[in-house]
mmCIF file of C-alpha atoms in Angstrom:
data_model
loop_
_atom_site.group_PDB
_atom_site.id
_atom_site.type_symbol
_atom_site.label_atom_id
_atom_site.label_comp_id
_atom_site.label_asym_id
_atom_site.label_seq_id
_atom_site.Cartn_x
_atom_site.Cartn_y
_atom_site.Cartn_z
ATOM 1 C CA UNK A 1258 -33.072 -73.952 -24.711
ATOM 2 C CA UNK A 1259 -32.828 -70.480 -22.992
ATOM 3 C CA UNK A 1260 -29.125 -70.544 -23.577
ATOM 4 C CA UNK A 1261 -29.915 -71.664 -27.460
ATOM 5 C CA UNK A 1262 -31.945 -68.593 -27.683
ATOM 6 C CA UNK A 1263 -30.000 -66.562 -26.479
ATOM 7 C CA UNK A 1264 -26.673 -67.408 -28.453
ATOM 8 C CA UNK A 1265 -28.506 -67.461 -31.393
ATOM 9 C CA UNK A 1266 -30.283 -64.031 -30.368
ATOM 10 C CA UNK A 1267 -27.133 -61.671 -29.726
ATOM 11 C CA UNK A 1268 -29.321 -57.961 -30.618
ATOM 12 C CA UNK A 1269 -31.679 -59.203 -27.973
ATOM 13 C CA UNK A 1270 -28.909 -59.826 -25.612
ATOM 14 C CA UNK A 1271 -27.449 -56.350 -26.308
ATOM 15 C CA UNK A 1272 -30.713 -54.515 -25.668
ATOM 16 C CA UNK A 1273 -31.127 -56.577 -22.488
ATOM 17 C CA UNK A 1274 -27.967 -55.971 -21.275
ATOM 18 C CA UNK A 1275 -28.146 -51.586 -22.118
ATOM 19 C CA UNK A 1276 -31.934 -51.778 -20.113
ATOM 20 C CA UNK A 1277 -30.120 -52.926 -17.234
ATOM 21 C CA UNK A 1278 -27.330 -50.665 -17.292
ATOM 22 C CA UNK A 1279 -29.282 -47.685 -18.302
ATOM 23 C CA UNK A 1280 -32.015 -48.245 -15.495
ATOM 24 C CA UNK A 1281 -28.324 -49.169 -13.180
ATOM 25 C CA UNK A 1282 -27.189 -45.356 -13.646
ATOM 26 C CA UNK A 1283 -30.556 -43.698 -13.126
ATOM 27 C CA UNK A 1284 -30.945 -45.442 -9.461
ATOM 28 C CA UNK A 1285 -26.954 -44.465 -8.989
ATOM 29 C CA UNK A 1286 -27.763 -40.879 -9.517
ATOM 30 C CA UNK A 1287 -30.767 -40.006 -8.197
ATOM 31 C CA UNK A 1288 -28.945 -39.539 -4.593
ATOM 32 C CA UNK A 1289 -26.839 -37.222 -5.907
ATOM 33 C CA UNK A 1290 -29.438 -35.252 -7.702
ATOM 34 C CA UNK A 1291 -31.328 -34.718 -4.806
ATOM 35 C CA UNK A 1292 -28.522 -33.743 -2.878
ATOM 36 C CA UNK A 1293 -27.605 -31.066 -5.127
ATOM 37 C CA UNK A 1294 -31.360 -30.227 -5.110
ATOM 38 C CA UNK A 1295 -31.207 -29.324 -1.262
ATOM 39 C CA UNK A 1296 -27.524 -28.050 -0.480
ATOM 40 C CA UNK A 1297 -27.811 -24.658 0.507
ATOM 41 C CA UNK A 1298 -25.231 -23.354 -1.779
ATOM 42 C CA UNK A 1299 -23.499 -20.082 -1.720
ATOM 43 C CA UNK A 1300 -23.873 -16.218 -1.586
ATOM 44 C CA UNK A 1301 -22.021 -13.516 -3.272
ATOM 45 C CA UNK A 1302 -22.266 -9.614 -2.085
ATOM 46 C CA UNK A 1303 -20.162 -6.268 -2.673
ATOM 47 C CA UNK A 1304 -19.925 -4.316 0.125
ATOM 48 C CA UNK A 1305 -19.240 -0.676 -0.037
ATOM 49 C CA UNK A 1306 -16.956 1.996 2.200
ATOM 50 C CA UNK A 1307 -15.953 5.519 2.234
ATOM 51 C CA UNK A 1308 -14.193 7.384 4.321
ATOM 52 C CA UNK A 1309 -12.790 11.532 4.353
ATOM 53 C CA UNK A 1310 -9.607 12.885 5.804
ATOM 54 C CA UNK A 1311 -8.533 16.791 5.367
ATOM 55 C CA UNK A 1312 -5.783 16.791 2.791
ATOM 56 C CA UNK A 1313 -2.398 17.616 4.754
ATOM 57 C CA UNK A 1314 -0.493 17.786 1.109
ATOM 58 C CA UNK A 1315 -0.870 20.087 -1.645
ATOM 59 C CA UNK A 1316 1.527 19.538 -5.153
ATOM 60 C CA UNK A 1317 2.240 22.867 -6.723
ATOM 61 C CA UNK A 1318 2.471 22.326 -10.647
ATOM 62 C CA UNK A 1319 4.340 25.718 -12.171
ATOM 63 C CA UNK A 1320 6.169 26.169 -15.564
ATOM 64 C CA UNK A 1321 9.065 28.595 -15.942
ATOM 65 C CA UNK A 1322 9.739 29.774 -19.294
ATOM 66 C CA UNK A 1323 11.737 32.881 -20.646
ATOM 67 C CA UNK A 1324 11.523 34.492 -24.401
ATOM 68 C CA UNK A 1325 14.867 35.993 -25.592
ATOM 69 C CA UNK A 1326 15.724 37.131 -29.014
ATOM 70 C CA UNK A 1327 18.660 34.518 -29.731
ATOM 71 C CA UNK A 1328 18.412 30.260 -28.120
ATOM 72 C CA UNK A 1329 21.626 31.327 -25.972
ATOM 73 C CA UNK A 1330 19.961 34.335 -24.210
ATOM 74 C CA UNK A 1331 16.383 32.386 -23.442
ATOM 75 C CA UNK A 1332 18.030 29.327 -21.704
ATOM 76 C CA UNK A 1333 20.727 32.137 -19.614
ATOM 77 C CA UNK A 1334 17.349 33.362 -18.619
ATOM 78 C CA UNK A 1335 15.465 30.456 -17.860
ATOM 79 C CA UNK A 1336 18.236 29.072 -15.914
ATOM 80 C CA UNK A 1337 18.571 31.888 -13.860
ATOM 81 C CA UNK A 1338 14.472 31.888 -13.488
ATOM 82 C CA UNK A 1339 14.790 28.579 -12.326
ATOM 83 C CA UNK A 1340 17.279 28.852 -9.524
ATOM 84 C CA UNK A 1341 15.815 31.971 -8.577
ATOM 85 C CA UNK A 1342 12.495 29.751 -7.711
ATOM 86 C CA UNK A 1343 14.494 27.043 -6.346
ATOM 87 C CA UNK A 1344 15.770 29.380 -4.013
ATOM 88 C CA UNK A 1345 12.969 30.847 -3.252
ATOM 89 C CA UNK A 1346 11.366 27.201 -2.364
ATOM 90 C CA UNK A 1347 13.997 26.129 -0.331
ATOM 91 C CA UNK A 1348 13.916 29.169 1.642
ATOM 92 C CA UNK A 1349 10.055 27.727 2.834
ATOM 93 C CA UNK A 1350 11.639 25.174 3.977
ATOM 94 C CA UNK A 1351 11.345 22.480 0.712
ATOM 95 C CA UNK A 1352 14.354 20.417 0.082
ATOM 96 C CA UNK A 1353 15.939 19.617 -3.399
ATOM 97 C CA UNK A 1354 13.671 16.155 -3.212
ATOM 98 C CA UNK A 1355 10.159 17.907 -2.930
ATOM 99 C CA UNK A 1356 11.277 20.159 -6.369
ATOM 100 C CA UNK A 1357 11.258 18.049 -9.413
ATOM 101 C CA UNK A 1358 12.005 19.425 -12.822
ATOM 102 C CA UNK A 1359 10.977 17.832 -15.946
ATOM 103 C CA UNK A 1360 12.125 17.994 -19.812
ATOM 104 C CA UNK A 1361 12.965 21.553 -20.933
ATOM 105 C CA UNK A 1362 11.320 22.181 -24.098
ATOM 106 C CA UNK A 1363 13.391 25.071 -26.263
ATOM 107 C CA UNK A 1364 11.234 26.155 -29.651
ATOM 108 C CA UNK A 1365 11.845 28.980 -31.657
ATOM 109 C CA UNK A 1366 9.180 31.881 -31.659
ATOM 110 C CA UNK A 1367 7.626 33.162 -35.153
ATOM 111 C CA UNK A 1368 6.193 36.366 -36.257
ATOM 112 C CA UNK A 1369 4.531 37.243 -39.328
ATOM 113 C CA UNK A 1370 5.659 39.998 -41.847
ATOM 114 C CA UNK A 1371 2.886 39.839 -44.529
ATOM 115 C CA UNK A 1372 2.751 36.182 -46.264
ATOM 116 C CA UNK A 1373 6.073 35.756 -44.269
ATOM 117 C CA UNK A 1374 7.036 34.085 -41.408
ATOM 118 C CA UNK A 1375 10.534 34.535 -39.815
ATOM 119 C CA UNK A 1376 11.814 33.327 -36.283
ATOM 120 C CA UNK A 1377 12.050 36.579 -34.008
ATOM 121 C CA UNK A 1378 13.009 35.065 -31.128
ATOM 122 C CA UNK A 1379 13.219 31.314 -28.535
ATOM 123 C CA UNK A 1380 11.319 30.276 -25.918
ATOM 124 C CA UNK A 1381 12.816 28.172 -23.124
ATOM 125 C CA UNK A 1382 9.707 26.485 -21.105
ATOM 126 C CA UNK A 1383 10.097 23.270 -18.655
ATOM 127 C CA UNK A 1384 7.307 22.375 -16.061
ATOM 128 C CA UNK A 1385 8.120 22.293 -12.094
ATOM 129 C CA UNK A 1386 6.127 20.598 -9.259
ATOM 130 C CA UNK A 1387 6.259 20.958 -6.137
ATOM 131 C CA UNK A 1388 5.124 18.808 -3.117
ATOM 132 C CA UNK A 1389 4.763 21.073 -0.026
ATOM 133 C CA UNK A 1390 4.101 18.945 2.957
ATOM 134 C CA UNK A 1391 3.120 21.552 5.687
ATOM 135 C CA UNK A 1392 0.172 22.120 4.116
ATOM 136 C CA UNK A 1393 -0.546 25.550 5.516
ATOM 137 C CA UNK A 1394 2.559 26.869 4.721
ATOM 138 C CA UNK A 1395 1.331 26.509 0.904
ATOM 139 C CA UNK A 1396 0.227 29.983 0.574
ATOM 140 C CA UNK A 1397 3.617 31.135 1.585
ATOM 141 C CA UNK A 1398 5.149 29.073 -1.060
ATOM 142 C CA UNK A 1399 3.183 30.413 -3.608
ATOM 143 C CA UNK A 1400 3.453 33.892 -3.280
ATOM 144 C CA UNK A 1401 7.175 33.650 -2.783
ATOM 145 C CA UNK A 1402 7.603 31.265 -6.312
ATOM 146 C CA UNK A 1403 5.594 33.667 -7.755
ATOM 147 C CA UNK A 1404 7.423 36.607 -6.886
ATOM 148 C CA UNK A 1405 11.231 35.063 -7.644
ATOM 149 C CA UNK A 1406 11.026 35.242 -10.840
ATOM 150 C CA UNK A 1407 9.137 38.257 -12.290
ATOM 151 C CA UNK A 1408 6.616 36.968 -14.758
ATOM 152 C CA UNK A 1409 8.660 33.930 -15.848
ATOM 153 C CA UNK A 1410 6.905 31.966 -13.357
ATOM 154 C CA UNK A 1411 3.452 30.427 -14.018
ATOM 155 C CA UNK A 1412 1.386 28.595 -11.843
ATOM 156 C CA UNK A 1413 -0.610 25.657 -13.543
ATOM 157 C CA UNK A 1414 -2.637 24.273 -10.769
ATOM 158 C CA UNK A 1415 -2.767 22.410 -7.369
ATOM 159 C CA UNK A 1416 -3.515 19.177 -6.270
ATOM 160 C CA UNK A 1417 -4.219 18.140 -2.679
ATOM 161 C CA UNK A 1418 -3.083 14.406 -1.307
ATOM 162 C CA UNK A 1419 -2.770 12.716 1.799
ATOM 163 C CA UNK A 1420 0.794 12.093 3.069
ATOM 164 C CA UNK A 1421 -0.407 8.349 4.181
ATOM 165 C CA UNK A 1422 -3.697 6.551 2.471
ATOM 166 C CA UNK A 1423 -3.153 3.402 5.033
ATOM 167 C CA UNK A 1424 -5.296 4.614 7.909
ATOM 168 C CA UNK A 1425 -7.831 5.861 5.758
ATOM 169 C CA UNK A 1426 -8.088 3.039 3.505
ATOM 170 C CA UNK A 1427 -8.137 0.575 6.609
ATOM 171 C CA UNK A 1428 -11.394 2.593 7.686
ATOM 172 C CA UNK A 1429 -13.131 1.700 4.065
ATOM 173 C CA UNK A 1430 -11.716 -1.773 3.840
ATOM 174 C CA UNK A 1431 -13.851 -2.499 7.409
ATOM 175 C CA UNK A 1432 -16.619 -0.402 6.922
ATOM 176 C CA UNK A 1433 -16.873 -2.143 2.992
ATOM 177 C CA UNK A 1434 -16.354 -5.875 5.143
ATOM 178 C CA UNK A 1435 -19.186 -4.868 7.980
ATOM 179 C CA UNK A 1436 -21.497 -3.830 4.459
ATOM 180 C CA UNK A 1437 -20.939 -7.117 2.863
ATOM 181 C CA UNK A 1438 -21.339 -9.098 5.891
ATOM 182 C CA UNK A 1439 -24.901 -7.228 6.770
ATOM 183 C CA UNK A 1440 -26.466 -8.058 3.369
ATOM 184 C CA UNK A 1441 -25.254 -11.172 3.284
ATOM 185 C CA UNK A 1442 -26.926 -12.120 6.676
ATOM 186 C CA UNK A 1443 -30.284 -10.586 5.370
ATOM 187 C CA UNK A 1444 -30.229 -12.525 2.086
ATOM 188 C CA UNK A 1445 -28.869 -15.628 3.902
ATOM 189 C CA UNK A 1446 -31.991 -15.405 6.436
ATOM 190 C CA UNK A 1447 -34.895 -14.277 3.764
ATOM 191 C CA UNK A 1448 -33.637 -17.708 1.685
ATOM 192 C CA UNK A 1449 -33.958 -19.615 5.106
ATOM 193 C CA UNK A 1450 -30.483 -19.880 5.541
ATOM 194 C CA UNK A 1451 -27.969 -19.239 8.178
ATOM 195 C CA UNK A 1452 -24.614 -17.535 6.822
ATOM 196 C CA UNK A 1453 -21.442 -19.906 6.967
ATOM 197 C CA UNK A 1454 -17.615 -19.336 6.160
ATOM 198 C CA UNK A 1455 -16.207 -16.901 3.648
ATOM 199 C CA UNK A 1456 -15.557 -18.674 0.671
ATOM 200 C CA UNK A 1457 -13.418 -15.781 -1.671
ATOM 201 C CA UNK A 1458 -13.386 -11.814 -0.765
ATOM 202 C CA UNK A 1459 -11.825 -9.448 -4.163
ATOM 203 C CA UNK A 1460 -11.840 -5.921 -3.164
ATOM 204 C CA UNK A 1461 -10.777 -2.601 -5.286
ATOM 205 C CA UNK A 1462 -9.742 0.074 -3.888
ATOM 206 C CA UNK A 1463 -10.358 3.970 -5.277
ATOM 207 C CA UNK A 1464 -8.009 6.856 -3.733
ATOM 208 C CA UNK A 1465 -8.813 10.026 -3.968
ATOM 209 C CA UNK A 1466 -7.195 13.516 -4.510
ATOM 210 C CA UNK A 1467 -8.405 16.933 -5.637
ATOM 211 C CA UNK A 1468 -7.142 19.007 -8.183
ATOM 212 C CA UNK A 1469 -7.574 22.985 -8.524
ATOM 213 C CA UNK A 1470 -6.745 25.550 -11.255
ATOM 214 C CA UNK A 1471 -5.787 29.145 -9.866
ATOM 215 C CA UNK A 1472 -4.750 31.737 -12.203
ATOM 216 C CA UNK A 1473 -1.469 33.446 -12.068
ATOM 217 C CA UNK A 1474 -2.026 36.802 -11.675
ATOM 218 C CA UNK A 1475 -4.321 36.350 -8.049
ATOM 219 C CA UNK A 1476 -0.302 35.802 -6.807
ATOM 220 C CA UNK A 1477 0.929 38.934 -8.771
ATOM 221 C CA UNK A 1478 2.507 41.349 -6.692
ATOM 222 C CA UNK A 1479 1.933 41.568 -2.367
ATOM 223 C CA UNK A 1480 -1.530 39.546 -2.586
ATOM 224 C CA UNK A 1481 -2.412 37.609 -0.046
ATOM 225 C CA UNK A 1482 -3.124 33.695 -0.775
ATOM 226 C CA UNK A 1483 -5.595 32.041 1.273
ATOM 227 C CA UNK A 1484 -6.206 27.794 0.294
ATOM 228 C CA UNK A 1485 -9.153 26.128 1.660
ATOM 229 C CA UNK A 1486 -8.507 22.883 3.686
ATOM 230 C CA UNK A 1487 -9.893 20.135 1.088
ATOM 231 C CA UNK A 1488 -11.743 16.478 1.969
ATOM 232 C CA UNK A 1489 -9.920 13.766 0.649
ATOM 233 C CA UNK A 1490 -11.995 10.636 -0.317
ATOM 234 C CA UNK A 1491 -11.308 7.258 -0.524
ATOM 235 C CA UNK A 1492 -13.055 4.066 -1.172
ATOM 236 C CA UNK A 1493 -13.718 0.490 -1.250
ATOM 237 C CA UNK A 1494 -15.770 -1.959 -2.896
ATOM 238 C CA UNK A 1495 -15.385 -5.834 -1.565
ATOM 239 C CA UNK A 1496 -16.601 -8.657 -3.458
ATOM 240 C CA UNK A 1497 -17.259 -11.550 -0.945
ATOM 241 C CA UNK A 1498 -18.621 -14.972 -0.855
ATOM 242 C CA UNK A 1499 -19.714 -16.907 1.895
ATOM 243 C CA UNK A 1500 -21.176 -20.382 2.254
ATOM 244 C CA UNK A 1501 -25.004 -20.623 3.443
ATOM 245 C CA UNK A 1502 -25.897 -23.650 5.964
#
């Protein structure tokens, strides 16, 4: 009889069969829910370093430029500006590799006669760093750029660098490590944790550099130039996971 009923009962057989396997499942996974109920998981933190160093590098950014009546007669004289400065750098001590030139730029000058405008003359200009390395020798080199040349030389501005970032940034990587670990250990322990391996660590780095503007004419003439020793900062920020146990 029962296997009458059943043959000739094949929805009831169905919904028999999906009770079984649907209660089958929910036994099967509540283990695993509960485990992932009470695993202790994982942490993330960003730890955070800085660290100074004097600057012991200073980039000189100058532009020569010469105004002559005809295109001829401004480049003759910005060429001869330009070696003149060249010479003048070298003679500090800075090698053909710590000059670097960039594009010359040769425009013609207008003036205006009325509702007319003519050319009266060219302007040669081209832009000129400098990386002096013996950083207190920059004052020298300064005063004797700006004096090679007349008035065709103009300094821009100065920026002060480190020669080498590596020891510095070494300091902030550990420092931003030992800051990641420390708040890691306090969140681990007010959770009621105990901190475990390091899972993944991301860090970013941020070097520093400062930039000054100083106008030409404090190097006019015999002045003397005095440069204040300048902090260079660097940091970084590490991004850091651990396990908890």
């Amino acid at each position: 009889m029962s296997v009458t009923s059943l043959h000739h009962s094949p929805s009831l057989a169905r919904f028999t069969s999906l009770a079984v396997l649907t209660v089958g499942l929910l036994v099967g996974m509540s283990p695993l829910a509960t485990a992932a109920d009470t695993a202790p998981g994982t942490i993330s933190v960003s730890g955070h370093g800085t660290q100074q160093a004097t600057a012991d590098k200073v980039t000189l950014s100058t532009t020569v430029h010469a105004e002559e009546p005809t295109a001829r007669e401004a480049l003759e004289a910005h060429g001869a500006a330009v070696k003149a400065l060249i010479s003048a750098a070298k003679a500090q001590g800075l090698t053909l590799q710590d000059i670097i030139t960039e594009d010359l730029w040769l425009q013609p000058v207008y003036s205006n006669d009325g509702d007319d405008s003519r050319i009266s003359g060219y302007e040669a200009s081209q832009p000129i760093s400098l990386n002096v390395w013996n950083i207190t020798k920059a004052a020298q080199v300064i005063e004797a750029i700006m004096e090679s040349a007349d008035n065709a030389v103009r300094l821009d501005g100065l920026e002060f660098d480190l020669k080498n970032h590596a020891p510095l940034l070494k300091r902030a990587r550990a420092e931003a490590f030992q800051d990641a670990r420390t708040k890691a250990e306090q969140y681990a322990e007010l959770s009621g944790h105990t901190l475990g391996d390091i899972l993944t660590v991301n860090d970013y780095t941020e070097i520093g550099s400062r930039t000054g503007n100083l106008p030409t004419e404090t190097y006019a003439g015999k002045s003397t130039v005095t440069l204040t020793p300048h902090k260079i900062t660097d940091k970084v920020t590490a991004d850091i996971s651990y396990k908890l146990k």
